[in-house]
PDB file of C-alpha atoms in Angstrom:
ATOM      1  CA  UNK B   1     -20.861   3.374   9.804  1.00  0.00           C
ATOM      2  CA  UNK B   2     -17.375   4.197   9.738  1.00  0.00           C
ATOM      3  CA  UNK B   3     -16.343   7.607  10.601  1.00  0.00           C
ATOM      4  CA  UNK B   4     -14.157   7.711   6.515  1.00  0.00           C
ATOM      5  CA  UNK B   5     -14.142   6.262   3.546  1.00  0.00           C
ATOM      6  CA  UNK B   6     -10.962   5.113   2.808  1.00  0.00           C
ATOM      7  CA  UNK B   7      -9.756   4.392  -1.127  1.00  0.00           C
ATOM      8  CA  UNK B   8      -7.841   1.085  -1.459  1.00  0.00           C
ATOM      9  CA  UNK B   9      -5.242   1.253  -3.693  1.00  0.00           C
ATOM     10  CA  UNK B  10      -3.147  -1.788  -4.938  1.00  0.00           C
ATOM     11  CA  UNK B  11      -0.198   0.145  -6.679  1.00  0.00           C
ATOM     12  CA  UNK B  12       0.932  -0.892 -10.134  1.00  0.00           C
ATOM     13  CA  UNK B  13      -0.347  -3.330 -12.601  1.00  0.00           C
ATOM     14  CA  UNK B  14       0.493  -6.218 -14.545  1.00  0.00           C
ATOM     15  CA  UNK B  15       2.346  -4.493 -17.288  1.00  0.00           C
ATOM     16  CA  UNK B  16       3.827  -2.127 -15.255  1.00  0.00           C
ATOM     17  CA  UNK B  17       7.810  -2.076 -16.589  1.00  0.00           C
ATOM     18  CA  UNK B  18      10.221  -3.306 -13.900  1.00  0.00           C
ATOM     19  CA  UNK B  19       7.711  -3.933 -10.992  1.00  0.00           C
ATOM     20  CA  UNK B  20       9.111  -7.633 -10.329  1.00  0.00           C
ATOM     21  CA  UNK B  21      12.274  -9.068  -8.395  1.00  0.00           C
ATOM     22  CA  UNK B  22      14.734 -10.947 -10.040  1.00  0.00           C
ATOM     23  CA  UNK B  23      14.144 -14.894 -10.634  1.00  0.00           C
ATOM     24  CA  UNK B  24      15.724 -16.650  -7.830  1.00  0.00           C
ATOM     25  CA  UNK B  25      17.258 -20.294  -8.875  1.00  0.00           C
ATOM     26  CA  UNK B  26      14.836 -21.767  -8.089  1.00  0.00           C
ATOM     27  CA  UNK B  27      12.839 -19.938 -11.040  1.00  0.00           C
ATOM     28  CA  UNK B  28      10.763 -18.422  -8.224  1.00  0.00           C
ATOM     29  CA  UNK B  29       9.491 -14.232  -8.919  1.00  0.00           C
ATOM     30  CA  UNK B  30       7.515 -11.670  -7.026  1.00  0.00           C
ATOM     31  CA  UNK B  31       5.492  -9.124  -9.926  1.00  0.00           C
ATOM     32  CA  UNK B  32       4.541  -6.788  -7.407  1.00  0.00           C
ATOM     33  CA  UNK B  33       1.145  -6.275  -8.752  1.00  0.00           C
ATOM     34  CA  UNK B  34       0.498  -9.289  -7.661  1.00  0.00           C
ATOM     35  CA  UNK B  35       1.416  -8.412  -3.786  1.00  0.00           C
ATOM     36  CA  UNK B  36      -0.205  -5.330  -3.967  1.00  0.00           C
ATOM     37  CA  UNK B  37      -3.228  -7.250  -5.442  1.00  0.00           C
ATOM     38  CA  UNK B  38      -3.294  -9.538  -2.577  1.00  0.00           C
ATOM     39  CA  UNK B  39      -3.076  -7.274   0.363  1.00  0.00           C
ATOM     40  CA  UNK B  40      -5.726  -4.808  -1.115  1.00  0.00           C
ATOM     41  CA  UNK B  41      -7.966  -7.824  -0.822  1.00  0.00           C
ATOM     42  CA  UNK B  42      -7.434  -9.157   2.579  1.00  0.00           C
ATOM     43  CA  UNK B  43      -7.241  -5.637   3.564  1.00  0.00           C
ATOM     44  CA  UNK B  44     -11.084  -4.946   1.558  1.00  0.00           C
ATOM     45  CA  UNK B  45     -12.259  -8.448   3.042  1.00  0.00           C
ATOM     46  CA  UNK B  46     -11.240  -6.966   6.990  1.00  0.00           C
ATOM     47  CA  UNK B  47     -12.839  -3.289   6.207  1.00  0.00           C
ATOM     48  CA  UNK B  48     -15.936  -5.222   4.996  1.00  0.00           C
ATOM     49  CA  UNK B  49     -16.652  -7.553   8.005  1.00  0.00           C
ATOM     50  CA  UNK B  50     -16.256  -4.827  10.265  1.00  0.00           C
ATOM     51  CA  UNK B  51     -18.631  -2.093   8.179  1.00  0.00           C
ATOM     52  CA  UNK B  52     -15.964   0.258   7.264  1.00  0.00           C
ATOM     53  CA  UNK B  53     -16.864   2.367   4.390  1.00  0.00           C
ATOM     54  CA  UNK B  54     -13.535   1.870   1.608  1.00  0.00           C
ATOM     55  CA  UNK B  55     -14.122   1.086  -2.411  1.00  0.00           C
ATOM     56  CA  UNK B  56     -10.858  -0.302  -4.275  1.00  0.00           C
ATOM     57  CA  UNK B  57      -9.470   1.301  -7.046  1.00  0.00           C
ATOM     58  CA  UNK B  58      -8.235  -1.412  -9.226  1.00  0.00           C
ATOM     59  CA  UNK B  59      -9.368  -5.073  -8.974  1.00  0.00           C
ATOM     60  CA  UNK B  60      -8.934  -6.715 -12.570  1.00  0.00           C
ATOM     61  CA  UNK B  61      -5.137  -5.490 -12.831  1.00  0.00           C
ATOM     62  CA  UNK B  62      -4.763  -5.191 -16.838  1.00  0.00           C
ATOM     63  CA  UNK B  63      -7.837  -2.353 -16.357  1.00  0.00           C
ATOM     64  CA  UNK B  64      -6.590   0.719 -16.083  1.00  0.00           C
ATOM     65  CA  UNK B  65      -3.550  -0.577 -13.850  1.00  0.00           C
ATOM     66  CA  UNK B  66      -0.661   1.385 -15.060  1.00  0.00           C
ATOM     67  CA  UNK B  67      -2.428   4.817 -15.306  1.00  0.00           C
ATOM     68  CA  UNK B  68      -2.007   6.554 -12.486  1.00  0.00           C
ATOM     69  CA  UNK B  69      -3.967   9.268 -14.174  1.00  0.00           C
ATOM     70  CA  UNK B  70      -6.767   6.928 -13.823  1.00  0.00           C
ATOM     71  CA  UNK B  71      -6.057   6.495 -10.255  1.00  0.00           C
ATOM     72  CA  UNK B  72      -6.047   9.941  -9.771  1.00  0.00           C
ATOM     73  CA  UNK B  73      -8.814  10.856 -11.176  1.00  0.00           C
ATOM     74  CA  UNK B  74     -10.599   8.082  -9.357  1.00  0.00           C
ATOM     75  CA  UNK B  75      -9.728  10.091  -5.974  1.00  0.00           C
ATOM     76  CA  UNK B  76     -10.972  12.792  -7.638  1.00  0.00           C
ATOM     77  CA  UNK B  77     -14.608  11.613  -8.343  1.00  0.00           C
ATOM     78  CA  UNK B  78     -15.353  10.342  -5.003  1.00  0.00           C
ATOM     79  CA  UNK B  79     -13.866  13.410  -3.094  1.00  0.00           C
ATOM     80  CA  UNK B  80     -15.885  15.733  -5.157  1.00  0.00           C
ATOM     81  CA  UNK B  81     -18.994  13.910  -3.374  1.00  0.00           C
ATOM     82  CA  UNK B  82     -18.026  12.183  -0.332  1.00  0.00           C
ATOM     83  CA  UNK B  83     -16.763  14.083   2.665  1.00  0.00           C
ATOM     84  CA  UNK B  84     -13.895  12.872   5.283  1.00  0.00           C
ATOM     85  CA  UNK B  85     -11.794  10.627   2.443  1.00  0.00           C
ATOM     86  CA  UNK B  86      -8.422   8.785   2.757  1.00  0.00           C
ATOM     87  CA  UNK B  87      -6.679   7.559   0.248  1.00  0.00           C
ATOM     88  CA  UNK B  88      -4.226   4.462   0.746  1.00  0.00           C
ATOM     89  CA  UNK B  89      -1.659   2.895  -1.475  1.00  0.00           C
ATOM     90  CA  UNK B  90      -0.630  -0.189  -1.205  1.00  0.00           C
ATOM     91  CA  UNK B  91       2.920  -1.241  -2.416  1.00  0.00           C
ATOM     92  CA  UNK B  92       6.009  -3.078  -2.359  1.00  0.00           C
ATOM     93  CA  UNK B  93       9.689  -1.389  -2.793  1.00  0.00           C
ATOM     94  CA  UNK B  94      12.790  -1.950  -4.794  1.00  0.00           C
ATOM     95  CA  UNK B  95      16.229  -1.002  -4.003  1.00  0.00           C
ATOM     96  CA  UNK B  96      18.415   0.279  -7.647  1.00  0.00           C
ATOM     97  CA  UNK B  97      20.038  -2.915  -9.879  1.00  0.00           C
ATOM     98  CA  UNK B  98      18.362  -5.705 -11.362  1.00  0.00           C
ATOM     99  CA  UNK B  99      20.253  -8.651  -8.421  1.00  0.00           C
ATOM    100  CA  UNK B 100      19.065  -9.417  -4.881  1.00  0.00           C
ATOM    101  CA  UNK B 101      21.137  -7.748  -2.369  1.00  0.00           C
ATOM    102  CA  UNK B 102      20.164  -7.818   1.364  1.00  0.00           C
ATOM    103  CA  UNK B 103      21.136  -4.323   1.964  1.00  0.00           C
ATOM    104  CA  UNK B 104      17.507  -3.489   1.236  1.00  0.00           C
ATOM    105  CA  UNK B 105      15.374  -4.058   3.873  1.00  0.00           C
ATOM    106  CA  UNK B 106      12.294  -2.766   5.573  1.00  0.00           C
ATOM    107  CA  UNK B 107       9.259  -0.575   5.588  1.00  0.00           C
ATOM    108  CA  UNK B 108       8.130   3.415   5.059  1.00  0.00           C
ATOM    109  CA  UNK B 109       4.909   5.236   4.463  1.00  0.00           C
ATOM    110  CA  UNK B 110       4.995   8.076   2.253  1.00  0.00           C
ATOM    111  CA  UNK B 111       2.673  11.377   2.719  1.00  0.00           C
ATOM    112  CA  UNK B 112       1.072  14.287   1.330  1.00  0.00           C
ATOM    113  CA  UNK B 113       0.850  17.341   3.333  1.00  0.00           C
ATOM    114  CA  UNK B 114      -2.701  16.516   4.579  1.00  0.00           C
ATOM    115  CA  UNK B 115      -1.621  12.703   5.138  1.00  0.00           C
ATOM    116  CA  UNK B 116       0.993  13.569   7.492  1.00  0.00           C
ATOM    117  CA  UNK B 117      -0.575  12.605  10.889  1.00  0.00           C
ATOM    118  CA  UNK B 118      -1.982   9.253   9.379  1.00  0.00           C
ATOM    119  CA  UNK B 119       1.411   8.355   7.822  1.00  0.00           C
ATOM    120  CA  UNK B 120       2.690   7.859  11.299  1.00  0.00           C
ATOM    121  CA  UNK B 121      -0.339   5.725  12.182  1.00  0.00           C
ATOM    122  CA  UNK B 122       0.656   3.364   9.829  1.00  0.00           C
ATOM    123  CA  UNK B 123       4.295   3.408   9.853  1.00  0.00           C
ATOM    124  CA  UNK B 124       3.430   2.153  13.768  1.00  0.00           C
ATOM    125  CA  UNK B 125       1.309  -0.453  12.617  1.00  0.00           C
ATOM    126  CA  UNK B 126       3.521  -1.800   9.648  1.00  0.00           C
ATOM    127  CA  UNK B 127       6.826  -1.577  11.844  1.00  0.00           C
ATOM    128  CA  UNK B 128       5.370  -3.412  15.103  1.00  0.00           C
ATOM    129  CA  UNK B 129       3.287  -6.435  12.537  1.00  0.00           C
ATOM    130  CA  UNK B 130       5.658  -7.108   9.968  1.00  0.00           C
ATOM    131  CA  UNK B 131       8.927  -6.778  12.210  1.00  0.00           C
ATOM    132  CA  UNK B 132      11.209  -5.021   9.623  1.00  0.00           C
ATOM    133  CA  UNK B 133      13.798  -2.011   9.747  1.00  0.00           C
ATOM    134  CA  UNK B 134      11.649   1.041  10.321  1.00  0.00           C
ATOM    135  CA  UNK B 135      12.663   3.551   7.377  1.00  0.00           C
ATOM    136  CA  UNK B 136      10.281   6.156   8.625  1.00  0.00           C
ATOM    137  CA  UNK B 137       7.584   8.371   7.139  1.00  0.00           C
ATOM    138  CA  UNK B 138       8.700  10.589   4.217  1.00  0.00           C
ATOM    139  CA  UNK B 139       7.214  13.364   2.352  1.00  0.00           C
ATOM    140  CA  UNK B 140       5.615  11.948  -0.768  1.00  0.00           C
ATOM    141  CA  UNK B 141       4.780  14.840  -2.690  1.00  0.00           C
ATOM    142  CA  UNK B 142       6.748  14.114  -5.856  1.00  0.00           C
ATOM    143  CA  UNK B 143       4.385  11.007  -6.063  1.00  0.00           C
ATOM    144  CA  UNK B 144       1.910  11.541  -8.358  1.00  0.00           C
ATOM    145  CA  UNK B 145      -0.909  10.040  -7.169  1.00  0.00           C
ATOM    146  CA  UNK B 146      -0.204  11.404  -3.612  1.00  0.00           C
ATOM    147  CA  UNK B 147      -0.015  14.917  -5.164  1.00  0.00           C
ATOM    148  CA  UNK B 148      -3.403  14.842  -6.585  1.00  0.00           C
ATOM    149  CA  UNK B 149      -5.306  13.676  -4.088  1.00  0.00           C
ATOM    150  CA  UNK B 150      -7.377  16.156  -2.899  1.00  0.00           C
ATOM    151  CA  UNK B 151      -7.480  14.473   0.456  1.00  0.00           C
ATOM    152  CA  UNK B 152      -5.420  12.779   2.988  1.00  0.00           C
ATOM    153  CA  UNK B 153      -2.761  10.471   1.283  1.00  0.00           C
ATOM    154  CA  UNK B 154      -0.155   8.071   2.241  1.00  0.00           C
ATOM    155  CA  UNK B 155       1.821   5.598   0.100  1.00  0.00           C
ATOM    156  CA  UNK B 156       3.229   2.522   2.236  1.00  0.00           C
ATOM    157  CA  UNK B 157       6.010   0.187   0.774  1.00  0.00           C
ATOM    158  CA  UNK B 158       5.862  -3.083   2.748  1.00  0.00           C
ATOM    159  CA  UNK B 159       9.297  -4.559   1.877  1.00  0.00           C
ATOM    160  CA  UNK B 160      12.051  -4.850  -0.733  1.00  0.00           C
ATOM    161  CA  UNK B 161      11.007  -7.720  -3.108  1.00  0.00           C
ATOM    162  CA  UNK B 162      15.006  -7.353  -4.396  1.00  0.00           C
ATOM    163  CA  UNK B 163      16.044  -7.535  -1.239  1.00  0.00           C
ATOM    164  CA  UNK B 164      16.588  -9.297   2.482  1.00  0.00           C
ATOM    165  CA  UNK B 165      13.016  -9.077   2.544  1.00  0.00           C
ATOM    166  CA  UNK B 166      11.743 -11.321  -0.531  1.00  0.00           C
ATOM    167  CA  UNK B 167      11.320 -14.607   0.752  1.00  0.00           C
ATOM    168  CA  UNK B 168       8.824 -12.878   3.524  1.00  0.00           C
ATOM    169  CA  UNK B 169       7.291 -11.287   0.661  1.00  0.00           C
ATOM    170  CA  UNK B 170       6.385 -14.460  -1.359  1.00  0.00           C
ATOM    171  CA  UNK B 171       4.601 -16.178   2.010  1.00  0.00           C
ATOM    172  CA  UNK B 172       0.511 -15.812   2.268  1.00  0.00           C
ATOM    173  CA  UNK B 173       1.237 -15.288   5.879  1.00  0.00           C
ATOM    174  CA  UNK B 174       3.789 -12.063   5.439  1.00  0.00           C
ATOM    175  CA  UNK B 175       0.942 -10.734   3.303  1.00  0.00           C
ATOM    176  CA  UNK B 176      -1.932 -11.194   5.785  1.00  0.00           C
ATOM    177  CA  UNK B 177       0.611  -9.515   8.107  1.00  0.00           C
ATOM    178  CA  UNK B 178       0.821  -6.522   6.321  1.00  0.00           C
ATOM    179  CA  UNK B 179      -3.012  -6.434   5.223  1.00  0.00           C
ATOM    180  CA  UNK B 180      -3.563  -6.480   9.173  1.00  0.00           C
ATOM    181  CA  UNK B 181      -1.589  -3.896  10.320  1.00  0.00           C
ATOM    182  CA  UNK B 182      -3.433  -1.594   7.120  1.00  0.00           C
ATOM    183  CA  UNK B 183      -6.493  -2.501   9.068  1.00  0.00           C
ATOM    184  CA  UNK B 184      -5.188  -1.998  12.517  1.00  0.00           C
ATOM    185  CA  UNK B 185      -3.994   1.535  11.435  1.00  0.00           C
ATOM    186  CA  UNK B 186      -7.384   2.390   9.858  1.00  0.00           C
ATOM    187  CA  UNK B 187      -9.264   1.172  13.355  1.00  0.00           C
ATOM    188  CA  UNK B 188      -6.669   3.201  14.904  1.00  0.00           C
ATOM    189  CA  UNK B 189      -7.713   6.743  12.512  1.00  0.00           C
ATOM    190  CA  UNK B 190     -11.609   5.692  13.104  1.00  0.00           C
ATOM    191  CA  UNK B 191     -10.896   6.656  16.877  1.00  0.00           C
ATOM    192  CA  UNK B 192      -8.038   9.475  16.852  1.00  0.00           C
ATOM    193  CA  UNK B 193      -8.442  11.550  14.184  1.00  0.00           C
ATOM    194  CA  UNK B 194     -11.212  14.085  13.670  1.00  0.00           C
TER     195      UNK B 194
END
């Protein structure tokens, strides 16, 4: 039994306005619900084989997606009866304009004040698996669903789908990447933290 029970969070949905890269030439698109989707479910598929406790907050994405109220109050309900919960969302970033530009590039976890110390843990992770620019751990307490989570929280963007980073992005092997170091981070909280 694993030592938390971490909530699995696949950020956005499939409506959610201006969550998608441009089209390349080739007609070619990231949605970014769509990343987020996958991830959460390699990462769910590695917690499960290896008995650590986690539920997912969204799995059909037109359900409740785009309501990060709903999210919220998700975090809510199991807090109120679980003890020792962390809550983990999963997304990937966006530098401004609507055209690729290759300026944007790399990875950062965002925190609430109680998320802090596990921010780092998988800022490490994401940094030494995926191989991108390390952008660093940042306070995320302007992000809603960070900010009302009455637990530890962190927020981690795992590339710029409008930038140098979106042909990694598309490949089912940059995904598994980034769903492993998620798990490698959590293995790395079941032993440290108390």
């Amino acid at each position: 039994m694993s030592r938390f029970h971490y909530i699995i969070d696949p950020g956005h949905g499939e409506m959610t306005h201006g969550k998608r890269s441009p089209i390349t030439e080739d007609g070619r698109q990231l949605l970014e619900y769509e990343f987020n989707q996958e991830v959460a479910g390699r990462l769910s598929e590695l917690l499960t084989a290896h008995n650590i406790r986690h539920s997912v907050t969204i799995t059909q994405p037109r359900n409740h997606a785009d309501d990060v109220q709903f999210r919220a109050g998700y975090t809510k309900g199991l807090t109120d009866v679980l003890d020792d919960v962390i809550f983990v969302s999963i997304h990937g970033n966006a530098g401004p304009g609507n055209q690729f530009n290759d300026q944007f590039t790399g990875v950062e976890t965002f925190a609430n004040a109680k998320g802090e110390e596990i921010a780092e843990i998988f800022q490490k992770h994401l940094v030494r698996r995926t191989k991108l620019r390390n952008r660093g751990v940042k306070d995320g307490r302007w992000i809603y669903v960070l900010r009302n989570a009455n637990c530890p929280a962190i927020l981690t963007e795992n590339g710029f789908f409008n930038g140098a980073d979106f042909e990694m992005m598309m490949t089912d092997e940059f995904r598994m990447e980034v769903a492993k170091a998620h798990f490698e981070a959590i293995r790395e909280i079941e032993k440290k933290i108390k």
